[in-house]
mmCIF file with all atom_site columns, C-alpha atoms in Angstrom:
data_model
loop_
_atom_site.group_PDB
_atom_site.id
_atom_site.type_symbol
_atom_site.label_atom_id
_atom_site.label_alt_id
_atom_site.label_comp_id
_atom_site.label_asym_id
_atom_site.label_entity_id
_atom_site.label_seq_id
_atom_site.pdbx_PDB_ins_code
_atom_site.Cartn_x
_atom_site.Cartn_y
_atom_site.Cartn_z
_atom_site.occupancy
_atom_site.B_iso_or_equiv
_atom_site.pdbx_formal_charge
_atom_site.auth_seq_id
_atom_site.auth_comp_id
_atom_site.auth_asym_id
_atom_site.auth_atom_id
_atom_site.pdbx_PDB_model_num
ATOM 1   C CA . MET A 1 1   ? 0.391  -18.510 34.887 1.00 69.00 ? 153 MET A CA 1
ATOM 2   C CA . ILE A 1 2   ? -0.323 -20.797 32.038 1.00 76.00 ? 154 ILE A CA 1
ATOM 3   C CA . ASP A 1 3   ? -3.456 -23.010 31.965 1.00 77.00 ? 155 ASP A CA 1
ATOM 4   C CA . ILE A 1 4   ? -1.928 -26.597 31.816 1.00 77.00 ? 156 ILE A CA 1
ATOM 5   C CA . LEU A 1 5   ? -5.212 -28.081 30.194 1.00 79.00 ? 157 LEU A CA 1
ATOM 6   C CA . ASP A 1 6   ? -4.925 -25.736 27.349 1.00 84.00 ? 158 ASP A CA 1
ATOM 7   C CA . LYS A 1 7   ? -3.595 -27.423 24.107 1.00 89.00 ? 159 LYS A CA 1
ATOM 8   C CA . LYS A 1 8   ? -3.529 -24.563 22.185 1.00 93.00 ? 160 LYS A CA 1
ATOM 9   C CA . LEU A 1 9   ? -1.547 -22.367 24.467 1.00 93.00 ? 161 LEU A CA 1
ATOM 10  C CA . LEU A 1 10  ? 0.743  -25.296 25.203 1.00 91.00 ? 162 LEU A CA 1
ATOM 11  C CA . GLU A 1 11  ? 1.127  -25.399 21.337 1.00 92.00 ? 163 GLU A CA 1
ATOM 12  C CA . SER A 1 12  ? 2.083  -22.191 21.491 1.00 91.00 ? 164 SER A CA 1
ATOM 13  C CA . THR A 1 13  ? 4.415  -21.849 23.851 1.00 89.00 ? 165 THR A CA 1
ATOM 14  C CA . PHE A 1 14  ? 6.043  -24.742 22.822 1.00 91.00 ? 166 PHE A CA 1
ATOM 15  C CA . ALA A 1 15  ? 6.612  -23.734 19.283 1.00 93.00 ? 167 ALA A CA 1
ATOM 16  C CA . ASP A 1 16  ? 7.715  -19.751 20.535 1.00 93.00 ? 168 ASP A CA 1
ATOM 17  C CA . ASP A 1 17  ? 10.359 -22.027 23.180 1.00 91.00 ? 169 ASP A CA 1
ATOM 18  C CA . PHE A 1 18  ? 10.981 -25.380 22.202 1.00 93.00 ? 170 PHE A CA 1
ATOM 19  C CA . ALA A 1 19  ? 13.084 -25.799 25.694 1.00 89.00 ? 171 ALA A CA 1
ATOM 20  C CA . SER A 1 20  ? 10.076 -24.591 27.417 1.00 90.00 ? 172 SER A CA 1
ATOM 21  C CA . PRO A 1 21  ? 9.255  -26.590 30.844 1.00 91.00 ? 173 PRO A CA 1
ATOM 22  C CA . TYR A 1 22  ? 6.018  -26.939 29.593 1.00 92.00 ? 174 TYR A CA 1
ATOM 23  C CA . TYR A 1 23  ? 6.784  -29.287 26.591 1.00 95.00 ? 175 TYR A CA 1
ATOM 24  C CA . PRO A 1 24  ? 6.682  -33.236 28.597 1.00 96.00 ? 176 PRO A CA 1
ATOM 25  C CA . ILE A 1 25  ? 2.989  -31.184 29.269 1.00 95.00 ? 177 ILE A CA 1
ATOM 26  C CA . LEU A 1 26  ? 1.701  -30.843 25.529 1.00 95.00 ? 178 LEU A CA 1
ATOM 27  C CA . ALA A 1 27  ? 3.403  -34.542 24.934 1.00 96.00 ? 179 ALA A CA 1
ATOM 28  C CA . GLU A 1 28  ? 1.318  -35.964 28.339 1.00 96.00 ? 180 GLU A CA 1
ATOM 29  C CA . LEU A 1 29  ? -1.937 -34.150 26.737 1.00 95.00 ? 181 LEU A CA 1
ATOM 30  C CA . TYR A 1 30  ? -0.866 -35.631 23.129 1.00 96.00 ? 182 TYR A CA 1
ATOM 31  C CA . LEU A 1 31  ? 0.141  -39.406 24.615 1.00 97.00 ? 183 LEU A CA 1
ATOM 32  C CA . GLN A 1 32  ? -3.577 -39.332 26.553 1.00 96.00 ? 184 GLN A CA 1
ATOM 33  C CA . GLY A 1 33  ? -4.989 -38.722 23.233 1.00 95.00 ? 185 GLY A CA 1
ATOM 34  C CA . GLY A 1 34  ? -3.641 -41.302 21.598 1.00 97.00 ? 186 GLY A CA 1
ATOM 35  C CA . ASP A 1 35  ? -1.230 -38.957 19.482 1.00 97.00 ? 187 ASP A CA 1
ATOM 36  C CA . LEU A 1 36  ? 1.559  -41.023 19.576 1.00 97.00 ? 188 LEU A CA 1
ATOM 37  C CA . TYR A 1 37  ? 3.337  -39.453 16.663 1.00 97.00 ? 189 TYR A CA 1
ATOM 38  C CA . ARG A 1 38  ? 2.998  -35.636 18.198 1.00 97.00 ? 190 ARG A CA 1
ATOM 39  C CA . ALA A 1 39  ? 4.003  -36.810 21.561 1.00 97.00 ? 191 ALA A CA 1
ATOM 40  C CA . ARG A 1 40  ? 7.351  -38.707 20.114 1.00 98.00 ? 192 ARG A CA 1
ATOM 41  C CA . ARG A 1 41  ? 7.809  -35.490 18.025 1.00 97.00 ? 193 ARG A CA 1
ATOM 42  C CA . VAL A 1 42  ? 7.355  -33.052 20.832 1.00 97.00 ? 194 VAL A CA 1
ATOM 43  C CA . CYS A 1 43  ? 9.445  -34.759 23.613 1.00 97.00 ? 195 CYS A CA 1
ATOM 44  C CA . GLU A 1 44  ? 12.142 -35.248 20.212 1.00 97.00 ? 196 GLU A CA 1
ATOM 45  C CA . ILE A 1 45  ? 12.433 -31.743 19.971 1.00 96.00 ? 197 ILE A CA 1
ATOM 46  C CA . GLY A 1 46  ? 12.076 -30.996 23.641 1.00 96.00 ? 198 GLY A CA 1
ATOM 47  C CA . LEU A 1 47  ? 15.159 -33.240 24.408 1.00 97.00 ? 199 LEU A CA 1
ATOM 48  C CA . ASP A 1 48  ? 16.756 -31.709 21.830 1.00 97.00 ? 200 ASP A CA 1
ATOM 49  C CA . HIS A 1 49  ? 17.111 -28.199 23.397 1.00 96.00 ? 201 HIS A CA 1
ATOM 50  C CA . ASP A 1 50  ? 16.794 -29.428 27.085 1.00 94.00 ? 202 ASP A CA 1
ATOM 51  C CA . SER A 1 51  ? 18.709 -32.365 27.632 1.00 94.00 ? 203 SER A CA 1
ATOM 52  C CA . THR A 1 52  ? 18.087 -31.965 31.364 1.00 95.00 ? 204 THR A CA 1
ATOM 53  C CA . ASN A 1 53  ? 14.179 -32.365 31.383 1.00 96.00 ? 205 ASN A CA 1
ATOM 54  C CA . VAL A 1 54  ? 13.695 -35.117 33.461 1.00 97.00 ? 206 VAL A CA 1
ATOM 55  C CA . ASP A 1 55  ? 9.832  -34.856 33.139 1.00 96.00 ? 207 ASP A CA 1
ATOM 56  C CA . GLY A 1 56  ? 10.258 -34.951 29.479 1.00 97.00 ? 208 GLY A CA 1
ATOM 57  C CA . LYS A 1 57  ? 12.320 -38.289 29.632 1.00 98.00 ? 209 LYS A CA 1
ATOM 58  C CA . PHE A 1 58  ? 9.736  -39.617 31.900 1.00 98.00 ? 210 PHE A CA 1
ATOM 59  C CA . VAL A 1 59  ? 6.913  -39.170 29.128 1.00 98.00 ? 211 VAL A CA 1
ATOM 60  C CA . PHE A 1 60  ? 9.098  -40.033 26.038 1.00 98.00 ? 212 PHE A CA 1
ATOM 61  C CA . ALA A 1 61  ? 9.390  -43.497 28.264 1.00 98.00 ? 213 ALA A CA 1
ATOM 62  C CA . ARG A 1 62  ? 5.771  -43.766 28.413 1.00 98.00 ? 214 ARG A CA 1
ATOM 63  C CA . VAL A 1 63  ? 5.166  -42.977 24.493 1.00 98.00 ? 215 VAL A CA 1
ATOM 64  C CA . ALA A 1 64  ? 7.906  -45.697 23.818 1.00 98.00 ? 216 ALA A CA 1
ATOM 65  C CA . MET A 1 65  ? 5.986  -48.197 25.840 1.00 98.00 ? 217 MET A CA 1
ATOM 66  C CA . ALA A 1 66  ? 2.372  -47.507 24.419 1.00 97.00 ? 218 ALA A CA 1
ATOM 67  C CA . GLU A 1 67  ? 4.646  -47.722 20.557 1.00 97.00 ? 219 GLU A CA 1
ATOM 68  C CA . GLU A 1 68  ? 5.533  -51.229 22.703 1.00 97.00 ? 220 GLU A CA 1
ATOM 69  C CA . LYS A 1 69  ? 9.498  -50.210 21.959 1.00 98.00 ? 221 LYS A CA 1
ATOM 70  C CA . PHE A 1 70  ? 10.446 -51.761 25.326 1.00 98.00 ? 222 PHE A CA 1
ATOM 71  C CA . THR A 1 71  ? 13.760 -51.537 25.680 1.00 97.00 ? 223 THR A CA 1
ATOM 72  C CA . VAL A 1 72  ? 13.966 -47.606 23.964 1.00 98.00 ? 224 VAL A CA 1
ATOM 73  C CA . ALA A 1 73  ? 11.870 -47.371 27.044 1.00 98.00 ? 225 ALA A CA 1
ATOM 74  C CA . GLU A 1 74  ? 14.331 -49.069 29.463 1.00 98.00 ? 226 GLU A CA 1
ATOM 75  C CA . LYS A 1 75  ? 16.717 -46.853 28.061 1.00 98.00 ? 227 LYS A CA 1
ATOM 76  C CA . TRP A 1 76  ? 14.727 -44.035 28.870 1.00 98.00 ? 228 TRP A CA 1
ATOM 77  C CA . LEU A 1 77  ? 13.536 -44.982 32.456 1.00 98.00 ? 229 LEU A CA 1
ATOM 78  C CA . LYS A 1 78  ? 16.790 -45.344 33.661 1.00 98.00 ? 230 LYS A CA 1
ATOM 79  C CA . LYS A 1 79  ? 17.885 -42.493 32.838 1.00 98.00 ? 231 LYS A CA 1
ATOM 80  C CA . VAL A 1 80  ? 15.059 -40.849 34.659 1.00 98.00 ? 232 VAL A CA 1
ATOM 81  C CA . VAL A 1 81  ? 15.873 -43.067 37.511 1.00 97.00 ? 233 VAL A CA 1
ATOM 82  C CA . ASP A 1 82  ? 19.626 -42.280 37.659 1.00 96.00 ? 234 ASP A CA 1
ATOM 83  C CA . GLU A 1 83  ? 18.972 -38.344 37.116 1.00 96.00 ? 235 GLU A CA 1
ATOM 84  C CA . ASN A 1 84  ? 16.128 -38.411 39.913 1.00 96.00 ? 236 ASN A CA 1
ATOM 85  C CA . PRO A 1 85  ? 16.549 -41.391 42.086 1.00 93.00 ? 237 PRO A CA 1
ATOM 86  C CA . ALA A 1 86  ? 13.330 -40.410 44.183 1.00 92.00 ? 238 ALA A CA 1
ATOM 87  C CA . HIS A 1 87  ? 11.099 -40.584 40.719 1.00 96.00 ? 239 HIS A CA 1
ATOM 88  C CA . PHE A 1 88  ? 9.063  -43.541 41.989 1.00 96.00 ? 240 PHE A CA 1
ATOM 89  C CA . ASN A 1 89  ? 6.516  -43.657 39.284 1.00 97.00 ? 241 ASN A CA 1
ATOM 90  C CA . ALA A 1 90  ? 9.726  -44.145 36.904 1.00 98.00 ? 242 ALA A CA 1
ATOM 91  C CA . LEU A 1 91  ? 11.447 -46.479 39.357 1.00 97.00 ? 243 LEU A CA 1
ATOM 92  C CA . ARG A 1 92  ? 7.933  -48.623 39.562 1.00 98.00 ? 244 ARG A CA 1
ATOM 93  C CA . MET A 1 93  ? 7.637  -48.559 35.863 1.00 98.00 ? 245 MET A CA 1
ATOM 94  C CA . LEU A 1 94  ? 10.836 -49.540 35.099 1.00 98.00 ? 246 LEU A CA 1
ATOM 95  C CA . ILE A 1 95  ? 10.929 -52.543 37.626 1.00 97.00 ? 247 ILE A CA 1
ATOM 96  C CA . ARG A 1 96  ? 7.722  -53.795 35.627 1.00 97.00 ? 248 ARG A CA 1
ATOM 97  C CA . LEU A 1 97  ? 9.435  -53.706 32.623 1.00 97.00 ? 249 LEU A CA 1
ATOM 98  C CA . GLU A 1 98  ? 12.509 -55.292 33.895 1.00 96.00 ? 250 GLU A CA 1
ATOM 99  C CA . PHE A 1 99  ? 10.718 -58.334 34.529 1.00 95.00 ? 251 PHE A CA 1
ATOM 100 C CA . GLN A 1 100 ? 8.857  -58.250 31.280 1.00 95.00 ? 252 GLN A CA 1
ATOM 101 C CA . LEU A 1 101 ? 12.190 -58.043 29.634 1.00 96.00 ? 253 LEU A CA 1
ATOM 102 C CA . SER A 1 102 ? 13.694 -61.185 31.431 1.00 92.00 ? 254 SER A CA 1
ATOM 103 C CA . ARG A 1 103 ? 16.095 -59.064 33.000 1.00 94.00 ? 255 ARG A CA 1
ATOM 104 C CA . SER A 1 104 ? 19.124 -59.953 35.912 1.00 92.00 ? 256 SER A CA 1
ATOM 105 C CA . GLN A 1 105 ? 17.306 -60.565 39.331 1.00 93.00 ? 257 GLN A CA 1
ATOM 106 C CA . LYS A 1 106 ? 19.846 -58.720 40.965 1.00 94.00 ? 258 LYS A CA 1
ATOM 107 C CA . THR A 1 107 ? 19.486 -55.596 38.295 1.00 93.00 ? 259 THR A CA 1
ATOM 108 C CA . ILE A 1 108 ? 15.996 -55.816 39.261 1.00 95.00 ? 260 ILE A CA 1
ATOM 109 C CA . ARG A 1 109 ? 16.572 -56.120 43.371 1.00 95.00 ? 261 ARG A CA 1
ATOM 110 C CA . ASN A 1 110 ? 18.759 -53.060 42.880 1.00 95.00 ? 262 ASN A CA 1
ATOM 111 C CA . TYR A 1 111 ? 15.902 -50.990 41.709 1.00 96.00 ? 263 TYR A CA 1
ATOM 112 C CA . ILE A 1 112 ? 13.451 -52.221 44.388 1.00 96.00 ? 264 ILE A CA 1
ATOM 113 C CA . ASN A 1 113 ? 15.831 -51.653 47.512 1.00 95.00 ? 265 ASN A CA 1
ATOM 114 C CA . ARG A 1 114 ? 15.829 -48.031 46.479 1.00 95.00 ? 266 ARG A CA 1
ATOM 115 C CA . ILE A 1 115 ? 12.115 -47.838 46.663 1.00 96.00 ? 267 ILE A CA 1
ATOM 116 C CA . LEU A 1 116 ? 12.555 -49.763 49.890 1.00 96.00 ? 268 LEU A CA 1
ATOM 117 C CA . GLN A 1 117 ? 15.027 -46.977 51.216 1.00 94.00 ? 269 GLN A CA 1
ATOM 118 C CA . PHE A 1 118 ? 12.206 -44.630 51.444 1.00 94.00 ? 270 PHE A CA 1
ATOM 119 C CA . PHE A 1 119 ? 8.876  -46.853 52.050 1.00 95.00 ? 271 PHE A CA 1
ATOM 120 C CA . PRO A 1 120 ? 10.325 -50.073 53.850 1.00 94.00 ? 272 PRO A CA 1
ATOM 121 C CA . GLU A 1 121 ? 6.837  -51.743 54.089 1.00 94.00 ? 273 GLU A CA 1
ATOM 122 C CA . ASP A 1 122 ? 5.971  -50.882 50.587 1.00 96.00 ? 274 ASP A CA 1
ATOM 123 C CA . ALA A 1 123 ? 3.645  -53.835 49.725 1.00 96.00 ? 275 ALA A CA 1
ATOM 124 C CA . GLU A 1 124 ? 4.248  -53.919 45.553 1.00 96.00 ? 276 GLU A CA 1
ATOM 125 C CA . CYS A 1 125 ? 8.075  -54.120 46.810 1.00 96.00 ? 277 CYS A CA 1
ATOM 126 C CA . MET A 1 126 ? 7.496  -56.860 48.953 1.00 95.00 ? 278 MET A CA 1
ATOM 127 C CA . GLU A 1 127 ? 5.472  -58.756 46.249 1.00 94.00 ? 279 GLU A CA 1
ATOM 128 C CA . TRP A 1 128 ? 8.090  -58.702 43.777 1.00 95.00 ? 280 TRP A CA 1
ATOM 129 C CA . LEU A 1 129 ? 10.638 -59.556 46.289 1.00 93.00 ? 281 LEU A CA 1
ATOM 130 C CA . LYS A 1 130 ? 8.688  -62.456 46.737 1.00 91.00 ? 282 LYS A CA 1
ATOM 131 C CA . ASN A 1 131 ? 8.345  -63.187 42.814 1.00 86.00 ? 283 ASN A CA 1
ATOM 132 C CA . ILE A 1 132 ? 12.159 -62.808 42.678 1.00 88.00 ? 284 ILE A CA 1
ATOM 133 C CA . GLN A 1 133 ? 12.434 -65.630 45.345 1.00 79.00 ? 285 GLN A CA 1
ATOM 134 C CA . THR A 1 134 ? 10.094 -67.684 43.679 1.00 76.00 ? 286 THR A CA 1
ATOM 135 C CA . ILE A 1 135 ? 12.549 -67.790 40.213 1.00 67.00 ? 287 ILE A CA 1
ATOM 136 C CA . GLU A 1 136 ? 15.742 -68.268 42.133 1.00 62.00 ? 288 GLU A CA 1
ATOM 137 C CA . THR A 1 137 ? 14.479 -71.458 43.440 1.00 60.00 ? 289 THR A CA 1
#
C-alpha cells in the first residue's frame, strides 16, 4: 500500500509509470501547494497515458479553474460528469461554472436535475432553481 501523502513516493511512482492511478493524487498535492505548473503537467502526462482516468480529468478541471481558464475547466468537467454521472463534486462545480459563464438556463437545469435524482431535497439545488426562476421572470 502506498502512502498517498508522501509526495516523493508519488513522484517516483509516477516517473516509473505515467499511467499510474496515483497521478491524480500527485497532481492534487501540487494543486494544494499552489504549484499549478506541475499540477497541470502531471495531469497532461497522466491523461496522455490513461485517458480514462476520471479523477485525473477532475483534478485537471480544478487546475484550469485555479488558472482562471474557465472554458477549459468546463470542457473537463463535462467529460467527468458524462463518464461518471454520480460525480457530484464535478456536477456542483460545473453548475456553478455554468452560472458564471452565463450558460443556457435549460442546460443548467439539466445538470441540477441530475443531482436531484439522487438527492431530491438538496438545498443548494433548490437555491439554484430559485435563481433560474428569478432570471427567467
